[in-house]
Short mmCIF file of C-alpha atoms and ligand atoms in Angstrom, two decimals:
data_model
loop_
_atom_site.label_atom_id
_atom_site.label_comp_id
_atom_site.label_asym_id
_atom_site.label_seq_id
_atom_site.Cartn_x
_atom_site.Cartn_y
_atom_site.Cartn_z
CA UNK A 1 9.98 46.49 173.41
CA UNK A 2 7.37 48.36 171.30
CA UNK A 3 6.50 50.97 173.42
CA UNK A 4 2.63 52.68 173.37
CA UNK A 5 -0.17 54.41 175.44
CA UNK A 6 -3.34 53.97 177.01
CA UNK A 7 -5.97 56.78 177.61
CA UNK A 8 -8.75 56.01 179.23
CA UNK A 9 -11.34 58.82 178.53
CA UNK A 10 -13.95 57.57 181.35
CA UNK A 11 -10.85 58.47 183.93
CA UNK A 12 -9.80 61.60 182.00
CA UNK A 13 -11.34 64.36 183.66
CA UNK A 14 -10.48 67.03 180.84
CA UNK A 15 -7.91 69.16 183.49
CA UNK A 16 -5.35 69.43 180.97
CA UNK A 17 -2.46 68.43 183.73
CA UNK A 18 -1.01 66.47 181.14
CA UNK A 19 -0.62 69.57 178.75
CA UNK A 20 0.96 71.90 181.32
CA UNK A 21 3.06 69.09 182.36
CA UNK A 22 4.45 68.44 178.82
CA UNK A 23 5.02 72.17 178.62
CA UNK A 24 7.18 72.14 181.79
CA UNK A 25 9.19 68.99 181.22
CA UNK A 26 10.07 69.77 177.73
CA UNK A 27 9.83 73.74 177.91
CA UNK A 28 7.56 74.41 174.95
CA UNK A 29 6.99 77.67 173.68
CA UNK A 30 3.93 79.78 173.99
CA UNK A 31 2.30 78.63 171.19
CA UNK A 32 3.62 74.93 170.49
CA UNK A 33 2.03 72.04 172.92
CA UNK A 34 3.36 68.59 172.33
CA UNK A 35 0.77 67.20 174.42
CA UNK A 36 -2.59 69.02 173.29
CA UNK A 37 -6.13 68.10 173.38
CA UNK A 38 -9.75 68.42 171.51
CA UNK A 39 -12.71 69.51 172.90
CA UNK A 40 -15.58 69.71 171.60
CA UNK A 41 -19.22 71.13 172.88
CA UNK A 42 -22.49 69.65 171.61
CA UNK A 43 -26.38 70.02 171.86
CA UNK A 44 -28.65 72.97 173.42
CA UNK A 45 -28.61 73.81 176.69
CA UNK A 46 -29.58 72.67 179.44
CA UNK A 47 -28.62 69.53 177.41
CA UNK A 48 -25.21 70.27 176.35
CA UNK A 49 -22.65 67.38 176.18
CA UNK A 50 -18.69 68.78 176.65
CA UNK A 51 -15.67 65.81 175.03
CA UNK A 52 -12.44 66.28 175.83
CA UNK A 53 -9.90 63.94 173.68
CA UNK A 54 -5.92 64.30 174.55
CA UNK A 55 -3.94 63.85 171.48
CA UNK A 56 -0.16 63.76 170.51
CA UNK A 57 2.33 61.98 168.72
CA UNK A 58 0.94 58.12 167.82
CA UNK A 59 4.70 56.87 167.22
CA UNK A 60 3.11 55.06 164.18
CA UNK A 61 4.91 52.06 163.19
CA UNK A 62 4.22 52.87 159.44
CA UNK A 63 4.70 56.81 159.94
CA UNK A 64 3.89 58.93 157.29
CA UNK A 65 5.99 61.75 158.76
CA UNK A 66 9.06 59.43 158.60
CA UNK A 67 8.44 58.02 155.12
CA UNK A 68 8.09 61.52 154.13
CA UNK A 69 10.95 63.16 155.74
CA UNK A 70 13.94 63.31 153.26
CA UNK A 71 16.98 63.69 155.75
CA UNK A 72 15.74 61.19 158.02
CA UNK A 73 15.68 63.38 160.58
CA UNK A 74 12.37 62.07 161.61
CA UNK A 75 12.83 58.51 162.12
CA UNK A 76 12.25 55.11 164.34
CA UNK A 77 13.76 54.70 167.27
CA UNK A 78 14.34 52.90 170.10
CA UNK A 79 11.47 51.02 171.64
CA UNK A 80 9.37 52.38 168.08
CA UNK A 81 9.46 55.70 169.11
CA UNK A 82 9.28 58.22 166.46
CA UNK A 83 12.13 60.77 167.03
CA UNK A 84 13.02 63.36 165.67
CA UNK A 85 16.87 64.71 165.21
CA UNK A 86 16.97 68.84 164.74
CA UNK A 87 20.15 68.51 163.25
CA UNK A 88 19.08 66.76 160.40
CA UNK A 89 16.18 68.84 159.66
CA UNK A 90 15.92 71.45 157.00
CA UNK A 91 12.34 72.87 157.59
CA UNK A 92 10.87 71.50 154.82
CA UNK A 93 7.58 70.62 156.33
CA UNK A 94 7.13 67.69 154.61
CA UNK A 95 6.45 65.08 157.89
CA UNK A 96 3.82 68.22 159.15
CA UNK A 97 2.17 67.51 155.66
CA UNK A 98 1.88 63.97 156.01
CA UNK A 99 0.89 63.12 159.60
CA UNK A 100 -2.37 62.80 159.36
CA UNK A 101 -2.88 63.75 163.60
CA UNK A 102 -1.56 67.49 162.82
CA UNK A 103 0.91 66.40 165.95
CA UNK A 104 3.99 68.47 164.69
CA UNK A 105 4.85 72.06 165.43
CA UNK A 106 6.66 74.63 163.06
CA UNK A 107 8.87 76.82 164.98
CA UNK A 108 8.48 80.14 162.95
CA UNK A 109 10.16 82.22 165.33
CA UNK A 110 13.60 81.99 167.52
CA UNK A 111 12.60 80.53 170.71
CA UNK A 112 12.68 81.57 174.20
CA UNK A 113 14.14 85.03 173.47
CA UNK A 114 11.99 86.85 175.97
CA UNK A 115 12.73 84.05 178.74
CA UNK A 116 16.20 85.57 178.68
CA UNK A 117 15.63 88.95 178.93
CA UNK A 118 17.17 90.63 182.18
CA UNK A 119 15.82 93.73 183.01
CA UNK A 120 12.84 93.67 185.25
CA UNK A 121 9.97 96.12 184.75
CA UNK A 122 10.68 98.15 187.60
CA UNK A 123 13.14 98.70 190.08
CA UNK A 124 13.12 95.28 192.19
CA UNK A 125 11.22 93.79 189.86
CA UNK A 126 12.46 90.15 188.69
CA UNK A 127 12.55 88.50 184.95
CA UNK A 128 12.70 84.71 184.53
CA UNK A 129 16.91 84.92 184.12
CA UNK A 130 17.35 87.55 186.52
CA UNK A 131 15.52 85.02 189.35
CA UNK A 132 17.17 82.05 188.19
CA UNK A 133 20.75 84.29 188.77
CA UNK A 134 19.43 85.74 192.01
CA UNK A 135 18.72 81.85 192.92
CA UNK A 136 22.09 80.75 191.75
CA UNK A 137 20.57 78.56 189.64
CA UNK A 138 22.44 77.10 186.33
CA UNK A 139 21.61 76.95 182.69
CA UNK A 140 18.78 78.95 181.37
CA UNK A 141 15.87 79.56 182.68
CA UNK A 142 13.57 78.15 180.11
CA UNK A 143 15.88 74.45 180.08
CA UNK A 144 15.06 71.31 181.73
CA UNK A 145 18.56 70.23 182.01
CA UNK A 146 17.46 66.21 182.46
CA UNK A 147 15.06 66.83 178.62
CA UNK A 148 17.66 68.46 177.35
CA UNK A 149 20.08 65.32 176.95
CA UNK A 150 17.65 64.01 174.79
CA UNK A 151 16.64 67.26 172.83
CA UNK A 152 18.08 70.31 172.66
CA UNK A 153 16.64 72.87 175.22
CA UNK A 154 16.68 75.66 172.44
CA UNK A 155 14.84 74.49 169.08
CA UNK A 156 16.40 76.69 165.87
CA UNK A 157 13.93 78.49 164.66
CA UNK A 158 13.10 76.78 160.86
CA UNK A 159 12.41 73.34 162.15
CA UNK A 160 10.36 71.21 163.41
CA UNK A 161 9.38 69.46 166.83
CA UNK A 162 7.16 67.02 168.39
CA UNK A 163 6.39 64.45 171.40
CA UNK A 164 9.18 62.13 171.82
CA UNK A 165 7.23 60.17 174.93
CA UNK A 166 9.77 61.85 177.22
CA UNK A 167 12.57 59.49 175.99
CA UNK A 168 14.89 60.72 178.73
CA UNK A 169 12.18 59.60 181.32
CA UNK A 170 11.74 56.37 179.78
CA UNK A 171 15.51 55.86 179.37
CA UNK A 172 15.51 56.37 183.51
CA UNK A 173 12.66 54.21 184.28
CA UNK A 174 10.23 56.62 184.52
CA UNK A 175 6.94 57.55 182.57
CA UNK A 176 6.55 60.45 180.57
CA UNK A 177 5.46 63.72 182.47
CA UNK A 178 1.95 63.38 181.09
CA UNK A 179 1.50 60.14 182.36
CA UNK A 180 2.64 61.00 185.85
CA UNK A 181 0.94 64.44 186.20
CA UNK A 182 -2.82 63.02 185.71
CA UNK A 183 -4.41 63.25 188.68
CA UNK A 184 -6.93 60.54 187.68
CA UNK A 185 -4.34 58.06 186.53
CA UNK A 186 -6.46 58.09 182.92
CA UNK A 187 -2.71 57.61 180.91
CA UNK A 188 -0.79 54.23 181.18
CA UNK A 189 2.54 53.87 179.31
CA UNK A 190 4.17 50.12 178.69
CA UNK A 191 5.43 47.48 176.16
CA UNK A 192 2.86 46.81 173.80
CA UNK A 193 4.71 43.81 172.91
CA UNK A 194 4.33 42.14 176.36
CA UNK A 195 1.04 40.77 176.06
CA UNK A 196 1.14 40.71 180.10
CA UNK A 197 1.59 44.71 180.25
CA UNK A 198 -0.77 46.81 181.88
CA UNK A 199 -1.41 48.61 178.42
CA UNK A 200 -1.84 45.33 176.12
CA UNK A 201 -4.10 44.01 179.00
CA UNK A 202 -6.20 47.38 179.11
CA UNK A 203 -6.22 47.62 175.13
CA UNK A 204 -7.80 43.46 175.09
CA UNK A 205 -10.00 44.19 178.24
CA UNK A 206 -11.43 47.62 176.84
CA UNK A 207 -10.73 46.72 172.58
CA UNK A 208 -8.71 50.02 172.74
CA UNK A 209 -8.57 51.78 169.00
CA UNK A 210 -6.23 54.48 168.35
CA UNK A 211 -7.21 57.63 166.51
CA UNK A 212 -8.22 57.28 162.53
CA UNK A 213 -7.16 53.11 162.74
CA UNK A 214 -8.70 53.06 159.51
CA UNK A 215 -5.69 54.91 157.73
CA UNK A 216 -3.44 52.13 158.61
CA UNK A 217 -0.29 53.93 160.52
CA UNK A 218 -0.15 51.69 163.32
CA UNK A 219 -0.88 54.65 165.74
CA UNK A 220 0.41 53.26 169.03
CA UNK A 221 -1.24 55.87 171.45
CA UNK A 222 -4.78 53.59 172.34
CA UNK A 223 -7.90 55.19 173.80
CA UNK A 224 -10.37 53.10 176.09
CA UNK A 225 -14.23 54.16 176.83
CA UNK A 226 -15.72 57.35 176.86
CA UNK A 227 -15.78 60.58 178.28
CA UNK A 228 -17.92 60.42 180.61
CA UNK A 229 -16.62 62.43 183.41
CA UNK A 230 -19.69 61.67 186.01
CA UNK A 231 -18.90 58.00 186.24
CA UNK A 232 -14.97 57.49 187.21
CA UNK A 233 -14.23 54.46 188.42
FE1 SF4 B 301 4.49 60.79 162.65
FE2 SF4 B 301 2.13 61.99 163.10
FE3 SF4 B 301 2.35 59.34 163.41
FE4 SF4 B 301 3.56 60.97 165.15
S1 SF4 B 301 1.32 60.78 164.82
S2 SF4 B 301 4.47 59.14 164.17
S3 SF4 B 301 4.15 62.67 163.85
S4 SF4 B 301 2.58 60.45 161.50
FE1 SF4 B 302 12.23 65.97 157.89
FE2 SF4 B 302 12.52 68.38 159.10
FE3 SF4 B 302 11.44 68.19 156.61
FE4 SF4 B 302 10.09 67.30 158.76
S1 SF4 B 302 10.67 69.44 158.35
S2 SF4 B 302 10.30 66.25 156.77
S3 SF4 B 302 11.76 66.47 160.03
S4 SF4 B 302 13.56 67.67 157.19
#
């Protein structure tokens, strides 16, 4: 089992779903986005042209960020996932350096602080924990309990993070969230190794290229056609 992606950019419709869907499944902060995109506008108007590319973590088979990392706490995992283990990690920045996708995320600051603050701003006035105790809820209010038994719900401020392909989903049979939130079914996960998957079949069909193939790190997240959001099929 080698697992990869599939985006097909004639399907993607540029919403950004997948983004916000990341963000909720694997509670993010403000300014770190696992799942992220590029967009870029072209021409003069009225001809302008508008490209929307997702990106994330490729899960390289030769990954820089691994090779680079000297506590291997970025390393291969199962099903050639690249993981990443926070325990391990010292900060040093030197996988950030070295993947050439910009895919990994410094956390500067300590995390979440303001998610747990409970005083409202006025009288009756609800904060995130304050709800979540009203609700009887459990935990905190920024965790995704079912994420968090893969990665800790609380990053420590001085390391690093990253796209793990929602290992806890895939360890339950399901796709990651970004895969399941798009509304236009643009993002297929499977085995790239299975030469009868729905991703090795769309990567032949289409001749699927990941980003920058020409730097040789066996980036495993494919991309199919173009953005061409008035012709979905
Ligand atoms: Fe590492 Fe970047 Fe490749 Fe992900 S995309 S495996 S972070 S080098
Ligand atoms: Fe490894 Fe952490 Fe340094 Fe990255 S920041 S290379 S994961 S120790």
């Amino acid at each position: 089992m080698r697992y990869g992606m599939v985006i097909d950019q004639q399907k993607c419709v540029g919403c950004s779903g997948c983004v916000f869907a990341c963000k909720a499944e694997n509670h993010t902060t403000d300014d770190i986005n696992w799942c992220d995109k590029i967009i870029t506008t072209s021409g003069q108007y009225p001809d302008v042209k508008f490209e929307y590319v997702s990106t994330m973590c490729n899960h390289c088979d030769n990954a820089p960020c691994v090779g680079a990392c000297p506590t291997q706490a970025m390393h291969k995992g199962e099903g050639g996932l690249t993981l990443h283990d926070p325990d391990k990690c010292i900060g040093c920045k030197a996988c950030m350096v070295n993947c050439p996708y910009g895919v990994i995320s410094f956390n500067w600051e300590k995390p979440h602080e303001r998610w747990l603050v409970d005083t409202g701003v006025a009288a009756g006035s609800f904060t995130s924990a304050t709800m979540l105790m009203a609700a009887g809820g459990e935990g905190s209010p920024h965790s995704n309990p079912e994420s968090a038994e893969a990665y800790p719900s609380v990053r420590s401020r001085g390391t690093v993070e990253k796209c793990n392909f929602c290992v806890h989903r895939l360890k339950a049979g399901l796709s990651p969230a970004c895969v399941d939130a798009c509304p236009s079914r643009a993002r297929v996960v499977g085995d790239l190794d299975d030469p009868a998957s729905e991703v090795s079949q769309l990567i032949r069909k289409y001749e699927g290229k990941p980003l920058r193939a020409e730097l040789g790190t066996g980036a495993k997240v494919f991309y199919i056609r173009s953005y061409t959001p008035e012709r979905r099929t």
